[in-house]
XYZ file of C-alpha atoms in Angstrom:
532
model
C 1.103 -0.752 6.888
C 0.421 1.669 9.719
C -0.179 5.383 10.042
C 2.961 5.600 12.253
C 5.414 7.991 10.732
C 8.582 6.339 9.631
C 11.875 7.146 11.419
C 13.367 10.230 9.844
C 16.012 9.307 7.274
C 18.327 12.207 7.932
C 19.618 14.170 10.881
C 19.148 17.963 11.261
C 21.287 18.287 7.990
C 18.185 17.114 6.091
C 15.890 19.768 7.578
C 12.586 20.067 5.681
C 13.860 18.095 2.931
C 14.357 15.111 5.158
C 10.668 15.241 6.142
C 9.684 15.405 2.373
C 11.785 12.340 1.614
C 10.389 10.490 4.518
C 6.940 11.308 3.105
C 7.927 9.924 -0.307
C 9.368 6.819 1.313
C 6.062 6.233 2.897
C 4.245 6.589 -0.347
C 6.708 4.189 -1.986
C 6.110 1.646 0.797
C 2.420 1.890 0.592
C 2.252 1.650 -3.217
C 4.715 -1.154 -3.815
C 2.764 -3.933 -5.612
C -0.188 -1.632 -6.066
C 0.747 1.140 -8.632
C 2.859 1.223 -11.648
C 6.065 -0.873 -10.898
C 8.150 1.546 -12.931
C 6.936 4.598 -11.046
C 7.274 2.869 -7.704
C 10.913 1.781 -8.609
C 11.763 5.413 -9.627
C 10.391 6.720 -6.311
C 12.422 4.085 -4.408
C 15.549 5.212 -6.317
C 14.923 8.892 -5.340
C 14.545 7.880 -1.680
C 17.667 5.746 -1.856
C 19.714 8.438 -3.527
C 18.451 11.132 -1.261
C 19.221 9.241 1.884
C 22.602 8.319 0.738
C 23.476 11.860 -0.556
C 22.432 13.763 2.557
C 24.333 11.293 4.708
C 27.471 11.541 2.682
C 29.243 14.840 3.071
C 26.188 16.913 3.211
C 28.365 20.018 3.643
C 29.799 19.371 0.143
C 28.309 20.788 -3.006
C 28.779 18.650 -6.162
C 28.709 20.760 -9.284
C 28.610 19.096 -12.792
C 29.994 20.658 -15.783
C 28.209 19.408 -18.782
C 28.245 20.302 -22.420
C 28.843 19.235 -26.006
C 31.913 18.373 -27.876
C 34.065 21.527 -28.620
C 32.190 23.550 -25.925
C 35.341 24.136 -24.131
C 33.915 22.431 -21.018
C 37.242 20.745 -19.963
C 39.204 24.041 -20.511
C 36.639 25.655 -18.216
C 37.141 22.899 -15.577
C 40.827 23.659 -15.633
C 40.239 27.365 -15.459
C 38.056 26.937 -12.360
C 40.638 24.637 -10.774
C 43.497 26.999 -11.603
C 45.584 24.126 -12.906
C 45.426 21.701 -15.818
C 43.623 18.843 -14.435
C 41.623 17.543 -17.360
C 43.233 17.098 -20.791
C 42.096 19.215 -23.726
C 42.704 19.740 -27.314
C 44.069 17.260 -29.575
C 45.100 14.972 -26.692
C 41.500 14.576 -25.651
C 38.995 15.889 -28.270
C 36.037 14.484 -26.297
C 35.779 13.764 -22.603
C 35.771 9.990 -22.262
C 35.175 9.614 -18.490
C 34.049 11.885 -15.628
C 36.867 13.741 -13.862
C 36.378 15.102 -10.353
C 38.290 17.616 -8.317
C 37.438 18.414 -4.740
C 38.496 21.441 -2.713
C 39.287 19.902 0.743
C 39.183 16.096 1.409
C 36.710 15.677 4.252
C 34.394 12.933 3.339
C 34.891 13.492 -0.403
C 36.390 10.091 -1.254
C 33.471 8.239 0.068
C 30.992 10.633 -1.794
C 32.754 10.155 -5.111
C 32.975 6.430 -4.689
C 29.219 6.423 -4.087
C 28.793 8.319 -7.344
C 30.695 5.665 -9.064
C 33.881 7.770 -9.931
C 36.992 5.659 -9.800
C 39.883 6.884 -7.634
C 42.148 7.372 -10.570
C 39.620 10.003 -11.788
C 39.545 11.862 -8.368
C 41.765 14.692 -7.376
C 41.932 16.811 -4.303
C 43.035 20.317 -3.748
C 43.684 20.682 -0.156
C 44.033 24.492 -0.382
C 43.544 27.096 -3.124
C 46.556 27.302 -5.503
C 48.013 30.766 -5.428
C 46.437 33.852 -3.985
C 42.635 33.904 -3.856
C 40.109 36.227 -2.504
C 37.458 35.015 -0.034
C 34.649 35.318 -2.678
C 36.519 32.911 -4.950
C 37.592 30.505 -2.264
C 36.140 27.161 -3.368
C 36.473 25.091 -0.217
C 33.626 22.606 -0.097
C 33.175 22.259 -3.831
C 33.309 19.020 -5.666
C 33.602 19.801 -9.384
C 32.767 17.215 -12.070
C 33.772 17.336 -15.767
C 31.258 15.094 -17.384
C 31.701 13.329 -20.843
C 30.439 15.117 -23.785
C 26.688 14.485 -23.955
C 26.694 14.469 -27.834
C 29.511 11.866 -28.077
C 29.066 9.158 -30.731
C 29.978 6.754 -27.893
C 26.762 5.447 -26.316
C 28.644 4.838 -23.018
C 29.567 8.523 -22.789
C 26.133 10.060 -22.920
C 24.821 7.139 -20.598
C 27.526 8.271 -18.093
C 26.228 11.732 -18.395
C 22.552 10.533 -17.818
C 23.833 8.645 -14.839
C 25.808 11.452 -13.100
C 23.235 14.005 -13.901
C 21.031 12.254 -11.214
C 23.864 12.786 -8.586
C 24.903 16.366 -9.111
C 23.642 19.174 -6.743
C 24.235 21.981 -9.166
C 24.269 21.849 -13.028
C 26.488 24.063 -15.041
C 25.636 23.726 -18.737
C 28.440 24.813 -20.974
C 27.350 26.143 -24.331
C 29.421 27.654 -27.135
C 28.410 30.605 -29.407
C 28.070 28.317 -32.425
C 25.939 25.518 -31.109
C 23.998 27.006 -28.102
C 20.768 26.440 -29.934
C 21.519 22.655 -30.671
C 18.364 20.698 -29.970
C 20.336 17.827 -28.519
C 21.099 19.614 -25.282
C 17.672 21.362 -25.087
C 15.503 18.490 -25.881
C 17.584 15.746 -23.912
C 18.721 17.759 -20.803
C 17.581 21.244 -20.339
C 13.922 20.963 -20.866
C 13.421 17.628 -18.911
C 15.526 19.124 -16.011
C 13.568 22.320 -15.861
C 12.284 21.398 -12.436
C 15.925 22.028 -11.224
C 16.049 25.525 -12.408
C 17.064 26.645 -8.751
C 20.214 24.585 -9.114
C 21.087 25.334 -12.680
C 23.552 27.651 -14.220
C 24.347 28.211 -17.926
C 27.763 29.430 -19.226
C 28.247 30.683 -22.700
C 31.821 29.810 -23.104
C 34.286 30.853 -25.790
C 32.654 34.253 -25.856
C 35.903 35.608 -27.245
C 35.004 34.077 -30.525
C 32.311 36.862 -30.886
C 32.808 40.433 -31.457
C 32.146 42.259 -28.039
C 29.148 44.161 -29.586
C 27.374 40.728 -30.223
C 27.929 39.507 -26.620
C 24.615 40.841 -25.239
C 22.723 39.787 -28.302
C 23.973 36.205 -27.882
C 23.249 36.210 -24.110
C 19.619 37.430 -24.721
C 19.138 34.786 -27.255
C 20.316 32.184 -24.870
C 17.958 33.441 -22.245
C 15.049 33.196 -24.680
C 15.901 29.676 -25.465
C 16.111 28.772 -21.759
C 12.826 30.420 -21.034
C 11.245 28.257 -23.746
C 12.831 25.167 -21.951
C 11.187 26.401 -18.631
C 14.335 27.708 -17.256
C 13.535 31.470 -17.226
C 15.724 33.315 -14.768
C 18.441 30.908 -14.658
C 21.819 32.695 -14.381
C 23.645 32.973 -17.737
C 27.283 33.801 -17.652
C 29.560 34.844 -20.454
C 33.031 33.315 -20.043
C 36.139 32.668 -21.975
C 38.068 29.898 -20.429
C 40.999 30.584 -22.769
C 41.516 34.255 -21.768
C 39.966 34.102 -18.234
C 37.083 36.403 -18.961
C 34.180 35.703 -16.604
C 35.906 32.864 -14.697
C 36.023 34.766 -11.514
C 32.290 35.521 -11.912
C 31.615 31.806 -12.368
C 33.682 31.115 -9.195
C 31.745 33.653 -7.238
C 28.536 32.075 -8.355
C 29.816 28.678 -7.265
C 31.056 30.111 -3.933
C 27.439 31.426 -3.220
C 26.091 27.957 -3.855
C 28.732 26.530 -1.485
C 28.291 28.969 1.191
C 24.458 28.624 1.604
C 24.802 24.774 1.662
C 21.343 24.408 0.247
C 22.174 22.939 -3.131
C 21.933 19.365 -2.241
C 18.739 19.980 -0.430
C 17.230 21.985 -3.322
C 18.296 19.252 -5.780
C 16.832 16.574 -3.655
C 13.798 18.539 -2.971
C 13.206 19.053 -6.687
C 13.588 15.362 -7.433
C 11.215 14.471 -4.553
C 8.599 16.987 -5.730
C 8.826 15.829 -9.193
C 8.186 12.091 -8.468
C 5.600 12.825 -5.741
C 3.624 14.781 -8.404
C 3.677 11.719 -10.664
C 2.593 9.554 -7.764
C -0.255 12.104 -6.905
C -1.390 12.076 -10.549
C -1.595 8.280 -10.595
C -2.625 7.602 -6.920
C -4.943 10.612 -6.261
C -5.206 12.784 -3.149
C -8.918 12.578 -2.037
C -9.534 10.982 1.258
C -11.085 7.514 0.850
C -14.680 7.149 1.720
C -14.262 3.542 2.489
C -16.969 1.197 3.914
C -19.659 2.149 6.574
C -20.590 -0.137 9.336
C -23.836 -0.650 7.264
C -21.809 -1.848 4.320
C -19.942 -4.286 6.451
C -23.109 -5.668 8.000
C -24.545 -5.817 4.658
C -21.709 -8.065 3.466
C -22.320 -10.476 6.290
C -26.073 -10.506 5.628
C -25.597 -11.277 2.061
C -23.029 -13.938 2.616
C -25.446 -15.434 5.454
C -28.296 -15.411 2.925
C -26.082 -17.082 0.229
C -25.082 -19.749 2.654
C -28.750 -20.446 3.606
C -28.243 -20.255 7.252
C -31.858 -19.302 7.754
C -32.975 -22.548 6.182
C -30.462 -24.535 8.289
C -31.858 -22.804 11.363
C -35.420 -23.611 10.470
C -34.544 -27.180 9.685
C -32.647 -27.443 12.989
C -35.678 -26.077 14.932
C -38.025 -28.601 13.258
C -35.658 -31.483 13.967
C -35.189 -30.397 17.519
C -38.933 -30.262 18.144
C -39.374 -33.713 16.502
C -36.622 -35.241 18.685
C -37.879 -33.617 21.735
C -41.487 -34.800 21.248
C -40.278 -38.253 20.304
C -38.150 -38.314 23.371
C -40.583 -36.813 25.920
C -44.161 -37.611 24.734
C -46.338 -40.453 26.250
C -44.899 -43.673 24.835
C -48.026 -44.826 23.032
C -48.164 -41.577 21.128
C -44.397 -41.913 20.556
C -45.044 -45.371 18.786
C -47.480 -43.564 16.519
C -45.100 -40.857 15.459
C -41.836 -42.949 15.398
C -41.652 -43.097 11.646
C -41.954 -39.275 11.509
C -39.419 -38.581 14.224
C -36.940 -40.859 12.411
C -37.419 -38.887 9.234
C -36.873 -35.784 11.168
C -33.714 -36.992 12.899
C -31.986 -37.086 9.537
C -33.787 -33.932 8.162
C -31.381 -31.119 9.110
C -30.729 -29.252 5.862
C -27.148 -29.007 4.921
C -25.776 -25.649 3.958
C -25.608 -24.981 0.144
C -23.735 -21.956 -0.523
C -24.843 -19.853 -3.565
C -21.578 -19.045 -5.212
C -22.679 -16.525 -7.629
C -24.313 -14.513 -4.953
C -21.047 -14.750 -2.844
C -18.982 -13.540 -5.876
C -21.435 -10.642 -6.511
C -21.304 -9.613 -2.680
C -17.394 -9.473 -2.840
C -17.312 -7.488 -6.008
C -19.829 -4.946 -4.588
C -17.799 -4.472 -1.471
C -14.635 -3.921 -3.570
C -16.426 -1.451 -5.632
C -17.982 0.440 -2.752
C -14.686 0.712 -0.849
C -12.906 2.481 -3.875
C -15.473 5.028 -4.729
C -13.671 8.200 -5.456
C -10.320 6.519 -5.890
C -8.310 6.401 -9.006
C -8.353 3.498 -11.348
C -4.969 2.260 -10.236
C -6.321 1.709 -6.602
C -9.471 0.212 -8.102
C -7.463 -2.356 -9.919
C -5.339 -2.970 -6.721
C -8.475 -3.557 -4.672
C -9.662 -6.029 -7.128
C -6.348 -7.871 -7.038
C -6.325 -7.915 -3.323
C -10.001 -8.612 -2.581
C -11.939 -10.140 -5.661
C -9.214 -12.388 -7.293
C -8.190 -14.306 -4.044
C -11.850 -14.896 -3.102
C -12.844 -16.820 -6.043
C -13.009 -19.807 -3.850
C -14.836 -18.024 -0.995
C -17.905 -20.227 -1.475
C -15.777 -23.353 -0.819
C -14.380 -21.701 2.285
C -17.881 -20.764 3.607
C -18.947 -24.328 3.022
C -16.034 -25.786 4.993
C -16.246 -23.148 7.758
C -19.986 -24.023 8.245
C -19.458 -27.631 8.239
C -16.768 -27.422 10.896
C -19.136 -25.206 13.105
C -21.903 -27.815 13.224
C -25.447 -27.365 14.521
C -25.258 -29.365 17.790
C -28.634 -31.331 17.108
C -27.303 -34.465 18.639
C -26.799 -33.149 22.157
C -30.120 -33.978 24.077
C -30.894 -31.620 27.082
C -30.856 -33.408 30.433
C -34.605 -32.684 31.125
C -35.602 -34.900 28.265
C -34.440 -37.986 30.299
C -36.293 -36.800 33.424
C -39.552 -36.379 31.500
C -38.925 -39.695 29.710
C -38.712 -41.513 32.950
C -41.915 -39.762 34.342
C -43.763 -40.782 31.205
C -42.747 -44.318 31.579
C -43.950 -44.268 35.129
C -47.289 -42.773 34.088
C -47.657 -45.380 31.379
C -46.987 -48.085 34.010
C -49.587 -46.564 36.277
C -52.160 -46.373 33.420
C -51.369 -49.937 32.255
C -51.313 -51.309 35.804
C -54.671 -49.638 36.595
C -56.216 -50.888 33.423
C -54.883 -54.438 33.985
C -56.259 -54.417 37.633
C -59.746 -53.255 36.211
C -59.749 -56.126 33.743
C -58.747 -58.534 36.448
C -61.591 -57.185 38.684
C -63.969 -57.388 35.662
C -63.006 -60.968 35.274
C -63.521 -61.772 38.863
C -66.925 -60.093 38.735
C -68.070 -62.829 36.388
C -67.490 -65.513 38.886
C -68.384 -63.879 42.048
C -68.120 -60.638 43.964
C -65.394 -58.164 43.419
C -63.559 -55.724 45.735
C -60.771 -53.355 45.475
C -59.184 -50.639 47.531
C -60.847 -47.326 47.343
C -59.648 -43.735 47.805
C -62.520 -41.353 48.627
C -64.908 -43.968 47.422
C -63.103 -44.479 44.169
C -61.357 -47.814 43.229
C -57.665 -47.469 43.371
C -57.119 -49.018 39.923
C -59.335 -46.371 38.458
C -57.323 -43.768 40.062
C -54.114 -45.342 38.791
C -55.347 -45.534 35.237
C -56.799 -42.141 35.232
C -53.862 -40.331 36.951
C -51.397 -42.145 34.601
C -53.326 -41.178 31.529
C -53.688 -37.558 32.629
C -50.150 -37.202 33.632
C -48.962 -38.779 30.534
C -51.069 -36.765 28.094
C -50.794 -33.523 30.073
C -47.000 -33.757 30.373
C -46.828 -34.668 26.595
C -48.663 -31.324 26.026
C -46.417 -29.312 28.205
C -43.229 -30.775 26.910
C -44.299 -30.097 23.413
C -44.685 -26.339 24.291
C -41.366 -26.469 26.080
C -39.760 -28.401 23.316
C -40.843 -25.843 20.701
C -39.464 -22.941 22.808
C -36.271 -24.707 23.563
C -35.808 -25.678 19.833
C -36.369 -22.011 18.843
C -33.676 -20.828 21.244
C -31.315 -23.507 20.217
C -32.120 -22.771 16.497
C -31.315 -19.138 17.123
C -28.099 -20.180 18.703
C -27.298 -22.297 15.573
C -27.985 -19.330 13.419
C -25.766 -17.116 15.510
C -22.906 -19.479 15.423
C -23.139 -19.858 11.780
C -23.327 -16.157 11.280
C -20.487 -15.591 13.541
C -18.453 -18.102 11.482
C -19.468 -16.215 8.360
C -18.748 -12.875 9.826
C -15.186 -14.235 10.819
C -14.568 -15.426 7.256
C -15.823 -12.168 5.926
C -13.343 -10.320 8.108
C -10.345 -12.489 7.375
C -11.053 -12.901 3.545
C -12.716 -9.668 2.525
C -12.905 -6.860 4.899
C -9.396 -7.294 6.328
C -7.880 -7.052 2.747
C -10.186 -4.118 1.988
C -8.989 -2.256 5.157
C -5.483 -3.100 4.291
C -5.792 -1.576 0.871
C -7.521 1.522 2.331
C -4.845 1.853 4.860
C -2.190 1.642 2.152
C -4.091 4.238 0.198
C -4.275 6.663 3.182
C -0.461 6.098 3.928
C 0.272 6.797 0.280
C -1.839 9.916 0.230
C -0.454 11.401 3.409
C 3.076 10.451 2.339
C 2.608 12.273 -1.045
C 1.291 15.298 0.693
C 4.228 15.335 3.031
C 6.586 14.964 0.041
C 4.909 17.877 -1.528
C 5.168 19.999 1.595
C 1.352 19.925 2.264
C -0.827 18.838 5.117
C -2.798 15.654 4.183
C-alpha cells in the first residue's frame, strides 16, 4: 500500500466521475481484508461496473423502462420506438425477459453483451422511422424493457434487480390504479432515491382517468415520490395507447442523451452511496499513530522483558573475572582459579518474560488506533497482536543467535600474561639465588653481584614482585574499563536485535495498517469529492 495515486481508470470521458471512482478503488484496495467483506465486495463491484460502463460506449445512454404487470410498460416501449418491438396483450401478459433497442449501432452490441442481454433480445434502429423532429431524435439511446418487477416468477424480479444496476436512467412506469402499490415504492423507488437525478416517472394509461382527475393523480404521485425521497423527479402523464405525452417523454429522453451526463451521474451516485457506507464504517479522522517516543518505549519494554541489562551485567563480571585470571600475577591467579572458573560459565542467559512482551504489543496496537473506528481497531489487532503471540520465542531465538562474544580474548591479555611470567621468573630466580647465598653463608663467605651496592638477586626478586603486583593492579583497572565497554557493546547489540525484531514483527505491521487506513481515508474523501 502506498500513497501514490492509482492510474486513472478512465480517459477524459470519465471526467470528475473518473477521479471519484479512482478514489473508491483506492479505498477498496486499502480495506480489503480489513473491513466488512460484504461492503468491500460491494465497493469492488461498483468500481468494476463503473470502469466497464464508462469504457463501453460512454456516449450511449441506457434507459430502463420498469414497472408492474399491466402498467403498459411494453406498450410504452413500442410507442417510444415507433414500431412494435415488444409483444403486448394476451400474447405476452408479463415481460419474461429484458428487450433492448438501440438507436445507432456504434459500440452498442458490446455494451448490451456486457449487460448480459442476449443477441436475440437486441434490436437496432439505424435511423428514426418516419419523420421526426430534432427534439425527438433518439440517436444515442439504448432503451430496455425490463421484466415485470411484481412477477410471480422469481427469475423475473431477480433480472430486474440485476439490470437496475446497469441502467443510466430509470423510467418507472406506473398506472392509475396501482401507482401507490408498496411493492415498487418499498423495493425500488425508496432504495434508489440516491439516483433521483437520473430518475423519471411516467403515469401511463392516463386515458383511463377522466381529464379532470389527471392533475390530482399527478399530484398524488408526486406526494408519494417525495415520501420516497424523490421530490422533484419529473412525472409525466402518458397514454401509450393514444400517444398522449409520448413525444414529451421522447423530449425528456433526448435531453438526457444530449447532455451525455446520465452515465456519469448514475455512476457518481453509486460511488457516493457506497463511499458514505465506507466512511461510516472506516471513519474520516486522520490517524494519530505512534510517536517516536512510543516506538522507543516499545523497544525499551521488550529489552527489559528480555533482561538484556542482566545479561550485560553478567557479561561485564565474567569479562573482568576472565581478564584478571588471564593477566594477574600467577600466584594470585592460583588463589582465584576456582572463582574465575565459576565466572567463566556465569554469563546469564536471556530469559524473556512473555507476559510483559504480550502486554507491550497490545499497548502499541491500542495506542496506534486511538481515534479510529472499531473496525480498524480489530484490523490492527488481527495484524499485530494475533501474529505476535510467539514474539517471546522469536526474541529468545534472535538474542541467542546474536551472542555476547565473551570468549574472544583481547590481544593485550597475552602480552601482559607473558610479562607476568617474566616478573614471576625474576622474583622466583631472585629468591632462589638469595636462598643459595644464605646456604653458602653457613659454610663460608658469600658474595653476589651488586648494583649500586644492592645485591642483584635482591633487585631481581624485588623488581619481579613489584612489577607483578603493580601490573596486576593496573590490568585489573584496565580490565574493568574494557569489560564495561564490551558489556555496553553486548547490550547495544542485543538492543539492536530487539529493535530489529520490533520493527519487523510489530512496528512494520502497525505502519502498514496505518498506511492502509490513510489510503482508505483519502480514497473515500476523493470518492466523495472532498479534500482529505
